Amino acid sequence: MTELPIHARFDDASAKVASPITVAMGDGVGPEITAATLRVLHAAGARLAIESIEIGERAYLQGHSGGIPAAAWESLRRTKVLLKGPITTPQGSGVKSLNVTLRKSLGLFANVRPCVSYAPFVATLHPDMNVVIVRENEEDLYAGIEHRQTQEVVQCLKLVSRPGTERIIRYAFAYARAHGRKKVTCFTKDNIMKLTDGLFHRLFEEIGAEYPDIEQEHMIVDIGAARLATRPLLFEVVVTPNLYGDIISDIAAEMTGSVGLGASANIGASGAMFEAIHGSAPDIAGKDIANPSGLLLAAVQMLAHLGQVSVAERVHKAWLATIEAGTHTRDIANSETTRAVVGTKAFADALIGNLGQSPRQLAAPRYARLPVREVASTSMDRLETKVRVGVDVFVEWEGNRPEALADVMRSAVFGAYHLDMISNRGVKVWPNGLPETSCTDHWRCRFLAEPGKQFTAVMGAELLLRLARAGIDVVKTEGLFTFDGKPGFSVGQGQ
Ligand code: NAD
């Protein structure tokens, strides 16, 4: 059975009035597929009060570095629902991804992508595939905090929070339960990133205990992705941090037959955004050949989110009937089941002609309601006791003998703490490093309090002052803490 990530706030009965939504036509093929989608929604009887905004390429060119003018923000904050055509992200520095800005500014913490095969009507190697990828949408490397620190080294901060992780994992379980899905699989890389991905994995197990009716499994993301690509029937719902989710959901969507079919819902506690997963496809823009299905199926999710469940069903069934009838856009045309290869407009016309029909072979969609606000709330029973025990001082240093750096570092020590180790790109190089380890100009020097002593913030400030006077180029520091006695920092590789 095809399922949709529906987050209906009202029943149809209470949604007699038009729902206010904001629509952005987008760039490239955006205007064509958005116009086709709106025409279908209108013909199906969707009750929508549309506010149009212009975001993306034109806004960037007008000097809005985020691609979103003030008037667009006002509309979004008013309607809290955005149907968005794909946007072209200009190449080069100085421009932030508009999609990431929208997701994070509006608190759209969950990205939900159902990846469903429509065999035999759309050719695919995996005819029975039916997986929903639930991707964390706000954190991880997408915090977008990057720095160049030395001549040779740049860094990107991977941020994972307890509330953010709790929210997405709870959402994935609630989604599975609401849609009758029996299994949730979590992908992380916590064999390497023991603190960040480790927190994600740990919360998956903690929160999973509240859902004993749902089978639960954790996989390291590399083997998990490989299994998903070769044996998708092993999976029903996959929950995963932002970057892995980004990659995996594109692969999963492509496996169903065409990136042009994939729909994506971005859900938050007080807003939502619906879009196709593909981009603005500039190579086929203006030719009336783009498949509007991705955006259309996203709009179906939007209708259900708005409480217009019967209209959503009507559109989705007619879409399935159109695909079954062999009316296909070029990207999914095949020698077996295609009867007519049509353009964007003609596909919408055929779909409108099929309104009221149901598919014969493909499963009709099923809808479920999800209490987004309850899922979004998180709790932390108590604060753990946090004790500062040291500091990692990162320095730019041109030398190549860690012993020489250690001598300078130790000469700056002034109090009940010591230089514990020096690492380069995470590998311990002092004391007792290996001469084979290749080093850059970016060194981490770890200072730790003597056992049973505290390392105060004042000691840290004094240390920095002494290092500055010794001519050391400190590029950043990280406080080292224990929480309830457990270290809140990783050890050096080889330590
Ligand atoms: P793309 O998804 O636009 O295109 C990849 C390929 O898929 C192209 O060959 C294209 O012709 C085809 N394709 C895409 N949508 C199709 C459709 N509806 N029907 C038929 N074929 C379709 O990816 P890209 O070329 O890497 O990116 C183009 C631009 O889109 C870039 O500026 C990128 O930043 C942006 N982008 C935006 C979003 C978004 O707004 N959510 C997502 C991805 C990429």
XYZ file of C-alpha atoms and ligand atoms in Angstrom:
539
model
C 0.000 0.000 0.000
C 1.309 3.460 -0.884
C 1.465 5.685 2.141
C 1.906 9.386 2.444
C 3.610 11.348 5.181
C 0.438 13.059 6.204
C 0.381 15.390 9.139
C -3.251 16.478 8.975
C -4.153 19.145 11.463
C -7.920 19.057 10.800
C -10.473 16.757 9.203
C -12.030 17.679 5.902
C -15.163 18.703 7.750
C -13.372 21.547 9.522
C -11.537 22.652 6.401
C -14.452 24.137 4.470
C -12.730 27.495 4.198
C -9.846 28.062 1.855
C -6.469 27.283 3.431
C -3.939 30.086 3.071
C -0.720 28.880 1.437
C 2.317 30.548 -0.066
C 3.440 29.454 -3.521
C 6.874 30.043 -5.086
C 7.011 29.040 -8.749
C 10.794 28.555 -8.616
C 13.448 28.644 -11.329
C 14.197 26.535 -14.428
C 11.361 24.039 -14.895
C 9.744 25.419 -11.707
C 7.141 27.696 -13.346
C 6.024 24.915 -15.748
C 5.585 22.168 -13.153
C 4.088 24.546 -10.565
C 1.502 25.861 -13.041
C 0.583 22.268 -13.997
C 0.292 21.308 -10.332
C -1.910 24.277 -9.410
C -4.180 23.557 -12.381
C -4.703 19.980 -11.152
C -5.338 21.103 -7.557
C -7.881 23.653 -8.735
C -9.691 21.137 -10.965
C -9.804 18.642 -8.080
C -11.566 21.172 -5.856
C -8.728 22.092 -3.486
C -9.701 25.037 -1.280
C -6.609 27.225 -1.298
C -6.051 30.952 -0.765
C -2.752 31.431 -2.575
C -0.168 34.112 -1.840
C 2.567 34.209 -4.511
C 6.146 35.061 -3.664
C 9.286 35.381 -5.706
C 12.340 33.716 -4.247
C 15.463 32.252 -5.789
C 17.447 33.302 -8.834
C 15.822 36.707 -9.378
C 15.979 37.588 -5.696
C 19.654 36.605 -5.600
C 20.320 38.815 -8.628
C 18.490 41.701 -6.918
C 21.043 41.482 -4.120
C 19.214 39.350 -1.524
C 22.135 37.069 -0.624
C 19.749 34.581 1.021
C 17.464 34.577 -2.063
C 14.398 35.506 0.043
C 13.135 39.139 0.113
C 11.392 40.557 3.225
C 7.916 40.378 1.611
C 8.369 36.639 1.037
C 9.259 36.085 4.698
C 6.112 37.997 5.732
C 3.927 35.735 3.595
C 5.599 32.590 4.926
C 5.137 33.676 8.524
C 1.472 34.431 7.784
C 0.473 31.222 5.972
C 3.058 28.847 7.499
C 2.726 26.550 4.477
C 4.909 26.778 1.369
C 4.518 24.945 -1.922
C 7.844 25.524 -3.606
C 9.096 24.973 -7.128
C 12.800 24.063 -7.412
C 15.309 26.858 -7.037
C 18.601 27.389 -8.841
C 21.416 27.931 -6.365
C 23.976 30.305 -7.926
C 27.494 28.863 -7.948
C 30.221 30.506 -5.938
C 30.802 31.866 -2.502
C 28.751 34.465 -0.644
C 25.435 32.708 -1.396
C 23.747 30.478 1.164
C 21.434 27.653 0.069
C 17.890 29.012 0.140
C 16.492 25.576 0.929
C 18.662 25.177 3.993
C 17.762 28.736 5.099
C 14.027 28.025 4.778
C 14.217 24.704 6.619
C 16.240 26.095 9.479
C 14.574 29.509 9.827
C 11.079 27.972 9.890
C 12.112 25.114 12.215
C 11.198 22.389 9.685
C 12.943 19.636 11.612
C 11.782 16.577 9.639
C 12.331 15.856 5.976
C 10.083 13.012 4.897
C 10.552 11.327 1.531
C 8.459 8.314 0.561
C 10.299 6.316 -2.111
C 7.765 4.076 -3.819
C 8.086 1.991 -6.997
C 5.254 2.020 -9.552
C 6.144 -1.183 -11.395
C 5.430 -2.303 -14.026
C 4.379 1.151 -15.211
C 7.660 2.835 -14.308
C 10.761 0.742 -15.007
C 12.800 -0.036 -11.904
C 15.164 -2.740 -10.679
C 13.203 -2.844 -7.416
C 9.501 -3.266 -8.263
C 8.266 -3.731 -4.667
C 10.272 -0.930 -3.082
C 8.355 1.139 -0.540
C 10.638 2.947 1.904
C 10.199 6.227 3.730
C 13.368 8.159 4.519
C 13.013 10.423 7.560
C 15.959 12.790 7.553
C 16.960 15.188 10.314
C 16.705 18.554 8.646
C 18.377 21.261 10.747
C 21.626 20.067 12.292
C 24.738 18.011 11.573
C 27.205 19.462 9.064
C 24.343 21.576 7.689
C 24.809 23.958 10.604
C 27.018 25.526 7.947
C 29.686 26.627 10.443
C 32.984 26.476 8.573
C 36.328 28.156 9.186
C 39.674 28.356 7.534
C 42.044 28.168 10.466
C 45.546 27.853 9.076
C 47.347 28.013 5.755
C 46.580 24.344 5.213
C 43.441 23.457 7.154
C 39.717 24.271 6.965
C 37.042 22.821 9.215
C 33.255 22.250 9.250
C 31.460 21.840 12.555
C 29.176 18.829 12.948
C 26.560 19.833 15.525
C 24.139 17.293 16.965
C 21.773 18.315 19.768
C 19.777 16.167 22.134
C 16.460 17.997 21.509
C 16.974 17.965 17.723
C 17.766 14.257 17.712
C 14.937 13.346 20.100
C 12.481 15.201 17.892
C 13.403 13.445 14.662
C 13.597 9.976 16.189
C 10.265 10.374 17.971
C 8.815 11.630 14.693
C 10.085 8.572 12.800
C 8.560 6.162 15.323
C 5.265 8.078 15.467
C 5.191 8.125 11.672
C 5.747 4.368 11.467
C 3.041 3.651 14.022
C 0.524 6.018 12.405
C 1.102 4.460 8.976
C 1.083 0.826 10.075
C 4.756 0.374 9.280
C 6.365 -2.331 11.371
C 10.052 -1.434 11.364
C 12.319 1.603 11.826
C 16.010 1.409 10.916
C 18.536 3.983 12.136
C 21.705 4.743 10.141
C 24.701 6.403 11.832
C 28.494 6.240 11.764
C 28.968 5.971 15.523
C 31.891 3.568 15.232
C 33.869 6.665 14.197
C 31.894 9.654 15.559
C 31.212 8.277 19.005
C 29.876 11.494 20.541
C 27.775 13.026 17.736
C 26.464 9.956 15.901
C 26.763 8.104 19.212
C 24.119 10.430 20.708
C 21.825 9.803 17.716
C 22.183 6.026 18.096
C 21.738 6.130 21.885
C 18.554 8.202 21.645
C 17.245 5.843 18.961
C 17.515 3.023 21.507
C 16.164 5.106 24.416
C 13.138 6.415 22.524
C 12.666 3.111 20.722
C 11.877 1.529 24.099
C 8.623 3.539 24.045
C 7.609 1.778 20.805
C 7.829 -1.957 21.599
C 5.340 -2.744 18.796
C 7.855 -1.567 16.181
C 10.873 -3.608 15.128
C 14.068 -1.618 15.520
C 17.469 -1.940 13.947
C 20.632 0.132 13.809
C 23.142 -0.087 10.962
C 26.407 1.676 10.266
C 25.511 4.010 7.406
C 27.911 2.551 4.838
C 26.621 -1.023 4.995
C 23.075 0.283 5.575
C 23.208 2.332 2.371
C 24.627 -0.627 0.457
C 21.809 -2.885 1.693
C 19.194 -0.238 0.903
C 20.537 0.018 -2.651
C 20.497 -3.750 -3.202
C 17.753 -5.084 -0.899
C 15.269 -2.256 -0.243
C 12.616 -4.701 0.971
C 14.600 -4.990 4.230
C 13.508 -1.434 5.066
C 10.240 0.317 5.886
C 11.235 3.587 7.594
C 14.834 4.813 7.789
C 15.769 7.601 10.236
C 19.167 9.230 9.905
C 21.156 12.447 10.463
C 21.063 15.228 7.896
C 23.968 14.529 5.521
C 23.477 10.757 5.295
C 19.743 11.363 4.824
C 20.397 13.796 2.000
C 22.477 11.270 0.073
C 20.375 8.210 0.868
C 17.040 9.787 0.011
C 18.258 10.801 -3.455
C 19.566 7.295 -4.093
C 16.318 5.740 -2.853
C 14.186 8.094 -4.982
C 16.248 7.367 -8.087
C 15.918 3.609 -7.440
C 12.142 3.863 -7.819
C 12.583 4.862 -11.455
C 12.996 8.618 -11.832
C 14.123 11.524 -9.726
C 11.193 13.332 -11.379
C 8.707 11.330 -9.256
C 10.124 12.093 -5.814
C 8.224 14.312 -3.370
C 9.475 15.799 -0.163
C 7.700 17.199 2.903
C 9.567 19.421 5.350
C 7.654 19.421 8.608
C 7.988 21.656 11.672
C 5.956 22.312 14.801
C 4.385 25.414 13.291
C 5.028 25.289 9.572
C 5.647 23.054 6.591
C 7.177 23.197 3.132
C 6.391 20.865 0.237
C 8.577 20.429 -2.827
C 9.826 18.008 -5.467
C 13.158 16.467 -4.631
C 14.685 17.291 -8.002
C 16.312 20.599 -8.866
C 15.475 23.291 -11.414
C 16.672 21.116 -14.340
C 17.946 24.055 -16.447
C 18.799 21.610 -19.270
C 15.104 21.028 -20.020
C 13.599 24.341 -18.792
C 11.018 26.028 -21.039
C 10.556 22.935 -23.242
C 7.311 21.606 -21.725
C 8.875 18.190 -21.148
C 9.514 18.163 -17.369
C 7.630 15.631 -15.277
C 5.418 17.566 -12.829
C 4.806 14.456 -10.661
C 7.342 15.204 -7.907
C 5.811 18.574 -7.100
C 2.292 17.241 -7.622
C 2.788 14.401 -5.129
C 4.295 16.928 -2.716
C 1.161 19.048 -3.168
C -0.964 15.979 -2.361
C 0.899 15.710 0.950
C 0.261 19.407 1.495
C -3.500 18.965 0.954
C -3.632 16.259 3.593
C -1.519 18.409 5.927
C -4.116 21.150 5.456
C -6.921 18.721 6.280
C -8.200 18.405 2.720
C -7.774 14.646 2.828
C -10.459 13.682 0.310
C -9.071 16.095 -2.296
C -5.599 14.669 -1.664
C -6.935 11.161 -2.231
C -8.783 12.208 -5.368
C -5.658 13.716 -6.919
C -3.409 10.838 -5.916
C -5.763 8.169 -7.277
C -6.153 10.056 -10.562
C -2.353 10.362 -10.790
C -1.932 6.593 -10.279
C -4.656 5.946 -12.890
C -2.822 8.221 -15.354
C 0.460 6.373 -14.806
C -1.370 3.028 -15.220
C -2.975 4.255 -18.449
C 0.532 4.666 -19.892
C 0.364 8.452 -20.187
C 3.983 9.231 -19.369
C 6.405 12.115 -19.581
C 9.636 11.487 -21.421
C 11.725 10.682 -18.310
C 9.639 7.608 -17.425
C 8.652 6.495 -20.943
C 9.351 2.797 -21.611
C 8.675 0.295 -24.350
C 6.487 -1.953 -22.167
C 3.763 0.219 -20.664
C 3.931 3.690 -22.227
C 1.001 4.422 -24.559
C 1.587 8.157 -25.024
C 4.658 10.289 -24.351
C 3.305 13.670 -23.305
C 4.638 17.034 -22.198
C 4.107 18.782 -18.858
C 0.838 20.478 -19.836
C -0.649 17.428 -21.554
C 0.184 15.256 -18.531
C -1.745 17.666 -16.303
C -4.664 17.637 -18.794
C -4.740 13.826 -18.789
C -4.652 13.775 -15.009
C -7.517 16.259 -14.792
C -9.469 14.022 -17.188
C -8.879 11.093 -14.808
C -10.120 12.856 -11.661
C -12.660 10.586 -10.005
C -10.932 7.427 -11.244
C -9.036 4.910 -9.142
C -6.009 2.830 -10.106
C -6.668 -0.852 -10.948
C -3.315 -2.327 -10.076
C -1.284 0.193 -8.104
C -2.258 0.452 -4.453
C -4.409 3.409 -3.482
C -2.787 5.772 -1.000
C -3.360 5.561 2.711
C -3.400 8.609 4.957
C -2.628 9.038 8.603
C -2.584 11.881 11.067
C 0.447 12.719 13.120
C 0.362 14.979 16.199
C 3.327 17.098 15.129
C 3.309 19.359 18.193
C 3.415 16.475 20.651
C 6.129 14.751 18.663
C 8.089 17.978 18.519
C 8.212 18.455 22.288
C 11.267 17.033 23.973
C 12.313 16.514 27.532
C 15.504 16.190 29.522
C 14.857 14.683 32.950
C 17.684 16.476 34.702
C 20.847 18.382 33.932
C 24.021 16.342 34.309
C 26.835 17.668 36.513
C 29.279 19.459 34.242
C 32.895 19.924 35.377
C 35.586 21.729 33.382
C 38.684 19.530 33.362
C 40.871 21.055 30.663
C 41.184 22.749 27.313
C 42.173 21.807 23.760
C 44.223 24.632 22.273
C 44.513 24.527 18.474
C 47.493 26.331 17.041
C 48.995 27.070 13.650
C 52.645 26.058 13.773
C 55.056 25.637 10.899
C 57.509 23.314 12.661
C 57.596 19.561 12.116
C 58.947 18.248 15.438
C 56.080 17.776 17.907
C 58.667 17.624 20.732
C 59.650 21.230 19.992
C 56.007 22.351 20.121
C 55.514 20.413 23.346
C 58.449 22.274 24.936
C 56.894 25.675 24.119
C 53.478 24.529 25.292
C 54.756 23.143 28.565
C 56.664 26.345 29.287
C 53.298 28.203 29.319
C 51.722 25.893 31.926
C 51.020 27.778 35.184
C 48.988 25.815 37.758
C 47.669 22.367 38.635
C 47.398 21.090 35.069
C 49.690 19.620 32.435
C 50.109 19.182 28.691
C 48.496 15.776 28.139
C 48.957 15.222 24.412
C 49.381 16.833 21.024
C 47.549 15.551 17.965
C 47.582 16.432 14.291
C 44.408 15.791 12.253
C 43.190 13.772 15.240
C 46.215 11.447 15.456
C 48.343 11.597 18.605
C 51.848 12.768 17.705
C 53.146 13.576 21.238
C 54.131 11.915 23.488
C 55.476 8.838 21.681
C 54.208 9.667 18.196
C 55.299 7.789 15.098
C 57.661 9.485 12.629
C 55.559 8.075 9.755
C 52.492 10.209 10.685
C 52.131 13.010 8.151
C 51.412 16.361 9.812
C 49.854 19.640 8.699
C 50.277 23.111 10.236
C 47.169 22.561 12.472
C 48.009 21.161 15.918
C 45.761 20.324 18.861
C 47.402 20.664 22.273
C 45.404 19.128 25.121
C 45.843 20.514 28.626
C 44.241 18.556 31.475
C 43.824 19.328 35.179
C 45.675 17.091 37.620
C 43.430 14.230 38.801
C 40.734 15.417 41.220
C 41.389 19.116 40.407
C 39.270 21.535 38.368
C 40.508 23.499 35.404
C 38.953 26.909 35.880
C 38.027 29.352 33.105
C 40.546 31.789 34.614
C 43.325 29.197 34.292
C 42.377 28.821 30.631
C 42.493 32.588 30.050
C 45.905 32.833 31.753
C 47.213 29.968 29.633
C 46.116 31.732 26.437
C 47.756 34.951 27.578
C 51.037 33.166 28.231
C 50.869 31.388 24.856
C 50.204 34.697 23.093
C 53.224 36.253 24.858
C 55.317 33.272 23.712
C 54.320 34.125 20.114
C 52.079 31.057 19.604
C 49.323 31.497 16.979
C 46.230 30.110 18.752
C 43.448 29.568 16.187
C 40.772 28.212 18.526
C 40.099 26.508 21.825
C 37.583 23.885 22.935
C 36.639 23.479 26.591
C 36.968 19.938 27.955
C 34.214 18.863 30.337
C 32.987 15.788 32.127
C 29.251 15.174 32.507
C 28.348 13.121 35.574
C 32.008 12.110 35.594
C 32.021 10.857 31.981
C 34.339 12.618 29.503
C 32.532 14.839 26.990
C 35.395 14.705 24.503
C 37.070 12.124 22.290
C 40.555 10.795 22.871
C 43.264 11.202 20.247
C 43.594 8.468 17.633
C 46.240 6.113 18.983
C 46.013 7.519 22.527
P 18.319 18.517 -11.239
O 17.497 17.674 -10.337
O 17.785 19.864 -11.572
O 18.567 17.729 -12.621
C 19.216 16.458 -12.677
C 18.751 15.700 -13.939
O 17.398 15.254 -13.752
C 18.749 16.556 -15.190
O 19.135 15.740 -16.270
C 17.302 16.971 -15.353
O 16.921 17.208 -16.684
C 16.559 15.765 -14.760
N 15.297 16.177 -14.161
C 15.147 16.876 -13.003
N 13.863 17.104 -12.774
C 13.179 16.539 -13.772
C 11.791 16.464 -14.070
N 10.855 17.015 -13.285
N 11.428 15.830 -15.213
C 12.343 15.261 -15.999
N 13.665 15.301 -15.770
C 14.078 15.943 -14.664
O 19.773 18.638 -10.571
P 21.001 19.600 -10.934
O 21.120 19.722 -12.417
O 22.121 19.075 -10.148
O 20.632 21.010 -10.308
C 20.127 22.105 -11.059
C 19.869 23.272 -10.121
O 18.841 22.932 -9.189
C 21.082 23.680 -9.281
O 21.145 25.081 -9.209
C 20.789 23.115 -7.923
O 21.399 23.865 -6.901
C 19.280 23.238 -7.861
N 18.597 22.293 -6.935
C 17.517 22.753 -6.285
C 16.788 21.911 -5.465
C 15.566 22.448 -4.765
O 15.152 23.558 -5.044
N 14.984 21.712 -3.846
C 17.155 20.561 -5.327
C 18.278 20.096 -6.045
C 18.995 20.974 -6.862
